[in-house]
Amino acid sequence: MDDHLTGWLATLDEDRLARLLANRPDAIAAPWPRRLDALAQRLTDNFAVMEVMRGLPLPPLELLQACLVIGGRPTEDELARFLGVSTSEVIPWLDRLYDHALAWPGRDGRITLAGAVARWWTAPCGLGEPLGAYLDSWKLGTEALRRMCRAIGVATPGGRRQLVARITGLLSDAERLGPLLDEAPDGTMEMLDDFAWDGPVRSVHGDRFVTPGTPEKWALDRGLVFHTQWDLAEMPREVALALRGPDYHGPFTPYPPDLATTPADPATVEFEMCLAAPHVLDRATALLENVDKTPLPLLKSGGVGVREIKRVAKETGSSEEETRLLLEVAAVARLIALDDEAGGLAATDRFDAWRLEETPARLRILLAAWWRMERSSLRRNEGRYPTLLGDDPAGETVARIRWAVFAALAEIPEGRGFATLQELVQRVHWRAPLLDKELAADCAPAVLEEARLLGLAACDALTDLGRALAALASVAGDESHDSVPEVEHDPALAKCSTHALASAQRTALFGADLTAVVTGPPSVELASLLDRAADRETQGSASVWRFSPGSVRRALDAGDGAESLLGELAEVGTIPQPLAYLIRDVARRHGEVTVSSVGCIIQGSDPALLAEIAAHRKLARLGLRLLAPTVLAGTAPAAPTLAALREAGYAPVPVDDTGEITVRREPAGGRLIVLPGGRVAELDPPATLLEPPPDPREHARRLLVSAGRSGPGGQTWAVIGRMASRLPAAQQSLLGFVVDRDVRAHITLADGVTATISHGELRSGVLDAWCEEAGDYLEFPLNEIASVTSTH
């Protein structure tokens, strides 16, 4: 089959081959193939073919099923006849299959399918295995076939092949089958019709297949059905087609179902996007800061309980829906993760780096995480939300449904929105028919609600932000990816995210009644400042904060000073005199009583010994001070204090603490950034953008140029043996496997340079192979290769 595909690929021009490669980026991923035969092998990879089929709409998949039913290698005309349409209606969708290398035409005009296609459908068009698969079975001997021939009234002389041909000829011919069915006992036609239209495999009562006179026994004796298991029976493909009659045609739906639309004011859609985007970033920041302070405990069965969700929602002023969605998105983005020491979900170092990013970049990280998230946060099951961060058996399918919903919405013209959810789900099924239709209908409302909260949809239409994200389904990644730079750094998404956040308000109106009003969505920085020093009372198109002695004291407790806080507030608005008086008055009383934090407590019964330890010069770094004659307080935690005391010659023992010791996350090294409240974070280096994706046209041009080029073929070993003279025989053999079997190996050249190579070709005394370190094909002179070792 690969040879047939290679021959067809060789007939394509540059434009057609480039179009095929653009549809199949998996085929030109590094190390990219250099010959058409290697390309054909990649294009027919079973897993790759099934992945491509998942992304196709209904019509080309119906064509594939029709080809499987017809069998062999049908022509375009035969395919059109089976479907009951003109050949001109079939050709555009056949070209879609050709452009994905799921099928290709031969020189004789007949269509060949990729091998993996047949593995997807066990019953194409609801039809079973060909009759020959049952008649050729070892379970049916020649005498059994003769009995079947006698039962249907055909000749019995001849060998097995002749008997099978006669049975097949009669049972697959509707006209010849009619007289036979006229002799059937009562109830037989109803039973056969059930198999023909709702089969091919059906549950049965096994005893009816061994009881003379029953419809099942009569049909079994004549090869109309086959009893494969005691409680299962199957009908062959030819019999079912004959029973369906000459007027039956395979399903073919070249046009998508109607999707009624309603007006959606573009200005309103944009306003909702610009309102939701800053809000979701503000709520995500508040939720993550809350988790940073108080880790989320997990249920014994896994996931986060409803009580914790409601607690976090209340403490942050978020809705339960926002809390569920954003916590799951943050987990996929690796902003929170399970911390055994903290006893639950805690903020990660990645969160510290995330909060220092530009606001559009922060938003894109959240959107990219939602785009690849393999669960639906707001999907209800029997009226209840699923367990937060619990296992979802649908998994990857949920993400694919999300992409299909967005693809259907992206087809709706701007200024219009879908009219009914039912029609939208039908359009989604037409676009992605291999997805579970019931699950899609179940998930679609949740997808739309989540998209609305994230600023991706409004007024039953996609926003500009949603349209930019809809175009990135092919590079969405999955939950196993920590990040997806192709999405997070996509130029169109970056432009839309900047626009969505541009209208965020950066100033507030401070009132003499100790309120701050923001008329519009507040920026993350403004909301963070006001949340630090005031209590949020309302939020929406306008948000209101109220200052109080308690809220100001909270800001001072976090490390702010009165003048520094007033200075920050003055940068975002005019401070009225009552607010300035409040802040300075609270600051005046702040610190009248102090509370110190200690790393550990040292106790002893001998006051002289503790005084000696406190005065010990080698222990000065522990920050020891006497609280009482028999009690020392130290700034260092218990473990280093124990080690230092033992190093100094003492013999301390650890005891249970009566108070809780808080252990802060420590940066692993690198550049340190001071965060609000005096915490320190390590800023990871900025993510390196990936290399641009392979250019399909460039690869098409290169493949066509090399199509006529041939390597040494069977001379591999002779060439290596003659030219790679520095290598012993065993290493020459390994180098031969690099050429003939694409084995991966380490090589060292005479000048000491090393490389990891694979996919080699011999050409003019050099080994042209893929070099992993260079990320490209390089030439290595055979006479300069000093050693070859296996990578395993």
CSV table of C-alpha atoms in Angstrom, one decimal, residues 163-407:
chain,number,residue,atom,x,y,z
A,163,LEU,CA,-19.7,-23.8,-3.0
A,164,VAL,CA,-18.8,-20.5,-1.4
A,165,ALA,CA,-19.2,-18.7,-4.8
A,166,ARG,CA,-22.7,-20.2,-5.3
A,167,ILE,CA,-23.9,-19.3,-1.8
A,168,THR,CA,-22.5,-15.8,-2.1
A,169,GLY,CA,-24.1,-15.3,-5.5
A,170,LEU,CA,-27.6,-16.2,-4.3
A,171,LEU,CA,-27.6,-14.5,-0.9
A,172,SER,CA,-26.2,-11.2,-2.3
A,173,ASP,CA,-28.8,-11.0,-5.1
A,174,ALA,CA,-32.1,-9.4,-3.9
A,175,GLU,CA,-34.1,-10.9,-6.8
A,176,ARG,CA,-32.9,-14.5,-6.2
A,177,LEU,CA,-33.2,-14.1,-2.5
A,178,GLY,CA,-36.9,-13.2,-2.7
A,179,PRO,CA,-38.2,-16.6,-3.6
A,180,LEU,CA,-36.2,-18.2,-0.8
A,181,LEU,CA,-37.6,-15.8,1.8
A,182,ASP,CA,-41.1,-16.6,0.6
A,183,GLU,CA,-40.6,-20.0,2.2
A,184,ALA,CA,-39.6,-18.6,5.6
A,185,PRO,CA,-41.6,-19.4,8.6
A,186,ASP,CA,-43.7,-16.7,10.3
A,187,GLY,CA,-41.7,-14.1,12.1
A,188,THR,CA,-38.5,-14.6,10.0
A,189,MET,CA,-38.8,-11.4,8.0
A,190,GLU,CA,-39.2,-9.3,11.1
A,191,MET,CA,-36.2,-10.9,12.7
A,192,LEU,CA,-34.1,-10.5,9.5
A,193,ASP,CA,-35.1,-6.8,9.1
A,194,ASP,CA,-34.0,-6.1,12.7
A,195,PHE,CA,-30.6,-7.5,11.8
A,196,ALA,CA,-30.5,-5.7,8.4
A,197,TRP,CA,-31.3,-2.3,9.7
A,198,ASP,CA,-30.3,-2.3,13.4
A,199,GLY,CA,-27.5,-4.9,13.3
A,200,PRO,CA,-25.3,-6.4,12.2
A,201,VAL,CA,-24.7,-7.9,15.7
A,202,ARG,CA,-27.6,-8.5,17.9
A,203,SER,CA,-28.3,-10.2,21.3
A,204,VAL,CA,-30.3,-13.4,20.8
A,205,HIS,CA,-31.7,-16.3,22.7
A,206,GLY,CA,-29.2,-19.1,21.9
A,207,ASP,CA,-31.7,-21.9,22.3
A,208,ARG,CA,-33.7,-20.7,19.4
A,209,PHE,CA,-30.8,-21.3,17.0
A,210,VAL,CA,-30.8,-25.0,17.8
A,211,THR,CA,-34.6,-25.5,17.9
A,212,PRO,CA,-36.0,-26.8,14.6
A,213,GLY,CA,-38.8,-24.7,13.1
A,214,THR,CA,-37.8,-21.4,14.6
A,215,PRO,CA,-37.0,-18.4,12.4
A,216,GLU,CA,-33.5,-18.3,13.9
A,217,LYS,CA,-32.8,-21.9,13.0
A,218,TRP,CA,-34.2,-21.5,9.5
A,219,ALA,CA,-32.0,-18.4,8.8
A,220,LEU,CA,-28.9,-20.0,10.3
A,221,ASP,CA,-29.2,-23.1,8.1
A,222,ARG,CA,-29.4,-20.9,5.0
A,223,GLY,CA,-26.5,-18.6,5.9
A,224,LEU,CA,-28.6,-15.5,6.4
A,225,VAL,CA,-27.3,-15.1,9.9
A,226,PHE,CA,-24.4,-16.7,11.8
A,227,HIS,CA,-24.5,-17.7,15.4
A,228,THR,CA,-21.1,-16.5,16.6
A,229,GLN,CA,-21.7,-16.8,20.4
A,230,TRP,CA,-24.5,-18.4,22.4
A,231,ASP,CA,-26.2,-15.0,23.0
A,232,LEU,CA,-25.0,-13.2,19.9
A,233,ALA,CA,-25.7,-13.5,16.2
A,234,GLU,CA,-24.4,-11.5,13.1
A,235,MET,CA,-25.7,-10.9,9.6
A,236,PRO,CA,-23.2,-10.8,6.7
A,237,ARG,CA,-22.9,-7.6,4.7
A,238,GLU,CA,-24.2,-8.9,1.4
A,239,VAL,CA,-27.3,-10.3,3.0
A,240,ALA,CA,-28.1,-7.1,4.8
A,241,LEU,CA,-27.7,-5.1,1.5
A,242,ALA,CA,-30.0,-7.5,-0.3
A,243,LEU,CA,-32.6,-7.1,2.4
A,244,ARG,CA,-32.4,-3.4,2.4
A,245,GLY,CA,-33.3,-3.6,-1.3
A,246,PRO,CA,-32.1,-2.0,-4.6
A,247,ASP,CA,-33.4,1.4,-3.6
A,248,TYR,CA,-31.0,1.6,-0.5
A,249,HIS,CA,-28.2,4.1,-0.7
A,250,GLY,CA,-25.5,4.8,1.8
A,251,PRO,CA,-25.7,7.9,3.9
A,252,PHE,CA,-24.1,11.0,2.4
A,253,THR,CA,-24.6,14.5,3.9
A,254,PRO,CA,-22.5,16.9,1.9
A,255,TYR,CA,-24.0,20.0,3.4
A,256,PRO,CA,-24.1,21.0,7.1
A,257,PRO,CA,-27.4,21.1,8.9
A,258,ASP,CA,-29.1,24.5,9.1
A,259,LEU,CA,-28.0,26.8,11.9
A,260,ALA,CA,-30.4,29.6,12.5
A,261,THR,CA,-28.8,32.8,13.7
A,262,THR,CA,-30.0,36.0,15.5
A,263,PRO,CA,-28.5,39.5,15.5
A,264,ALA,CA,-25.6,40.1,17.8
A,265,ASP,CA,-24.5,43.7,18.1
A,266,PRO,CA,-20.7,43.8,17.5
A,267,ALA,CA,-20.3,46.7,19.9
A,268,THR,CA,-22.1,44.8,22.7
A,269,VAL,CA,-20.0,41.7,22.0
A,270,GLU,CA,-16.8,43.7,22.2
A,271,PHE,CA,-18.0,45.5,25.4
A,272,GLU,CA,-18.7,42.1,27.1
A,273,MET,CA,-15.3,40.9,26.1
A,274,CYS,CA,-13.6,44.0,27.4
A,275,LEU,CA,-15.6,43.6,30.6
A,276,ALA,CA,-14.9,39.9,31.1
A,277,ALA,CA,-11.2,39.7,30.3
A,278,PRO,CA,-10.0,42.1,33.1
A,279,HIS,CA,-12.5,40.5,35.5
A,280,VAL,CA,-11.3,37.0,34.9
A,281,LEU,CA,-7.7,38.0,35.4
A,282,ASP,CA,-8.6,39.9,38.6
A,283,ARG,CA,-10.6,36.9,39.9
A,284,ALA,CA,-7.8,34.4,39.0
A,285,THR,CA,-5.3,36.5,40.9
A,286,ALA,CA,-7.5,36.8,43.9
A,287,LEU,CA,-8.1,33.0,44.0
A,288,LEU,CA,-4.5,32.1,43.5
A,289,GLU,CA,-3.4,34.5,46.3
A,290,ASN,CA,-6.0,32.9,48.5
A,291,VAL,CA,-4.6,29.4,47.8
A,292,ASP,CA,-1.1,30.7,48.3
A,293,LYS,CA,-2.0,31.7,51.8
A,294,THR,CA,-4.3,28.7,52.6
A,295,PRO,CA,-3.7,25.5,50.7
A,296,LEU,CA,-6.7,23.6,49.5
A,297,PRO,CA,-7.1,20.2,51.2
A,298,LEU,CA,-8.2,17.3,49.0
A,299,LEU,CA,-10.9,14.8,49.6
A,300,LYS,CA,-9.9,11.2,50.4
A,301,SER,CA,-11.5,10.2,47.1
A,302,GLY,CA,-9.6,12.9,45.2
A,303,GLY,CA,-10.5,16.4,44.2
A,304,VAL,CA,-11.6,19.4,46.2
A,305,GLY,CA,-14.8,19.4,48.2
A,306,VAL,CA,-17.8,21.7,47.9
A,307,ARG,CA,-17.2,23.2,51.3
A,308,GLU,CA,-13.7,24.4,50.3
A,309,ILE,CA,-15.0,25.8,47.1
A,310,LYS,CA,-17.6,27.8,48.9
A,311,ARG,CA,-15.0,29.0,51.4
A,312,VAL,CA,-12.7,30.3,48.8
A,313,ALA,CA,-15.5,31.9,46.8
A,314,LYS,CA,-16.7,33.7,49.9
A,315,GLU,CA,-13.2,34.9,50.9
A,316,THR,CA,-12.4,36.2,47.5
A,317,GLY,CA,-15.8,37.5,46.5
A,318,SER,CA,-16.0,35.3,43.5
A,319,SER,CA,-19.0,33.2,42.4
A,320,GLU,CA,-18.9,29.5,42.8
A,321,GLU,CA,-18.8,29.0,39.0
A,322,GLU,CA,-15.8,31.4,38.7
A,323,THR,CA,-14.0,29.6,41.5
A,324,ARG,CA,-14.5,26.1,40.0
A,325,LEU,CA,-13.5,27.2,36.5
A,326,LEU,CA,-10.4,29.3,37.5
A,327,LEU,CA,-9.0,26.8,40.0
A,328,GLU,CA,-9.1,24.0,37.4
A,329,VAL,CA,-7.6,26.3,34.7
A,330,ALA,CA,-4.9,27.2,37.2
A,331,ALA,CA,-4.1,23.6,37.9
A,332,VAL,CA,-3.7,22.9,34.2
A,333,ALA,CA,-1.5,25.9,33.9
A,334,ARG,CA,0.6,24.6,36.8
A,335,LEU,CA,0.0,27.7,38.8
A,336,ILE,CA,-1.2,25.4,41.7
A,337,ALA,CA,-0.2,21.9,42.3
A,338,LEU,CA,-0.4,19.2,45.0
A,339,ASP,CA,2.0,19.9,47.8
A,340,ASP,CA,2.3,17.0,50.3
A,341,GLU,CA,4.1,19.1,52.8
A,342,ALA,CA,1.3,21.8,52.7
A,343,GLY,CA,-1.4,19.0,52.8
A,344,GLY,CA,-3.2,20.0,49.7
A,345,LEU,CA,-3.1,22.2,46.6
A,346,ALA,CA,-0.7,25.1,47.0
A,347,ALA,CA,0.6,27.9,44.7
A,348,THR,CA,3.7,27.0,42.8
A,349,ASP,CA,6.8,28.9,41.9
A,350,ARG,CA,5.2,29.2,38.4
A,351,PHE,CA,2.5,31.4,40.0
A,352,ASP,CA,5.2,33.8,41.3
A,353,ALA,CA,6.6,34.1,37.8
A,354,TRP,CA,3.1,34.4,36.3
A,355,ARG,CA,2.0,37.3,38.4
A,356,LEU,CA,5.1,39.3,37.2
A,357,GLU,CA,4.2,38.8,33.5
A,358,GLU,CA,2.4,41.5,31.5
A,359,THR,CA,-1.3,41.3,31.9
A,360,PRO,CA,-2.1,40.2,28.3
A,361,ALA,CA,0.5,37.3,28.8
A,362,ARG,CA,-1.2,36.3,32.0
A,363,LEU,CA,-4.6,36.1,30.3
A,364,ARG,CA,-3.2,34.1,27.4
A,365,ILE,CA,-1.7,31.6,29.8
A,366,LEU,CA,-5.1,31.0,31.4
A,367,LEU,CA,-6.8,30.8,28.0
A,368,ALA,CA,-4.2,28.3,26.7
A,369,ALA,CA,-4.8,26.2,29.8
A,370,TRP,CA,-8.5,26.2,29.4
A,371,TRP,CA,-8.2,25.4,25.7
A,372,ARG,CA,-6.3,22.1,26.5
A,373,MET,CA,-8.1,21.3,29.7
A,374,GLU,CA,-9.5,17.8,29.6
A,375,ARG,CA,-12.5,18.3,31.9
A,376,SER,CA,-15.6,20.6,31.9
A,377,SER,CA,-15.8,22.6,35.1
A,378,LEU,CA,-19.4,23.8,34.7
A,379,ARG,CA,-20.9,20.6,33.2
A,380,ARG,CA,-23.7,19.4,35.5
A,381,ASN,CA,-24.4,15.7,36.0
A,382,GLU,CA,-27.9,15.0,37.4
A,383,GLY,CA,-28.1,18.7,38.5
A,384,ARG,CA,-24.7,18.6,40.3
A,385,TYR,CA,-21.3,19.8,39.3
A,386,PRO,CA,-18.5,17.2,39.2
A,387,THR,CA,-15.9,17.1,41.9
A,388,LEU,CA,-13.4,19.9,41.3
A,389,LEU,CA,-10.2,18.5,39.9
A,390,GLY,CA,-11.6,15.0,40.0
A,391,ASP,CA,-11.1,12.4,37.3
A,392,ASP,CA,-13.3,12.8,34.2
A,393,PRO,CA,-13.7,9.5,32.3
A,394,ALA,CA,-14.4,11.5,29.1
A,395,GLY,CA,-11.0,13.1,29.4
A,396,GLU,CA,-9.5,14.1,26.0
A,397,THR,CA,-13.0,14.0,24.4
A,398,VAL,CA,-14.1,17.0,26.4
A,399,ALA,CA,-11.3,19.1,25.0
A,400,ARG,CA,-12.2,17.9,21.4
A,401,ILE,CA,-15.8,18.8,22.0
A,402,ARG,CA,-14.7,22.3,23.1
A,403,TRP,CA,-12.7,22.7,19.9
A,404,ALA,CA,-15.6,21.5,17.8
A,405,VAL,CA,-18.0,23.9,19.5
A,406,PHE,CA,-15.7,26.8,18.8
A,407,ALA,CA,-15.2,25.7,15.2
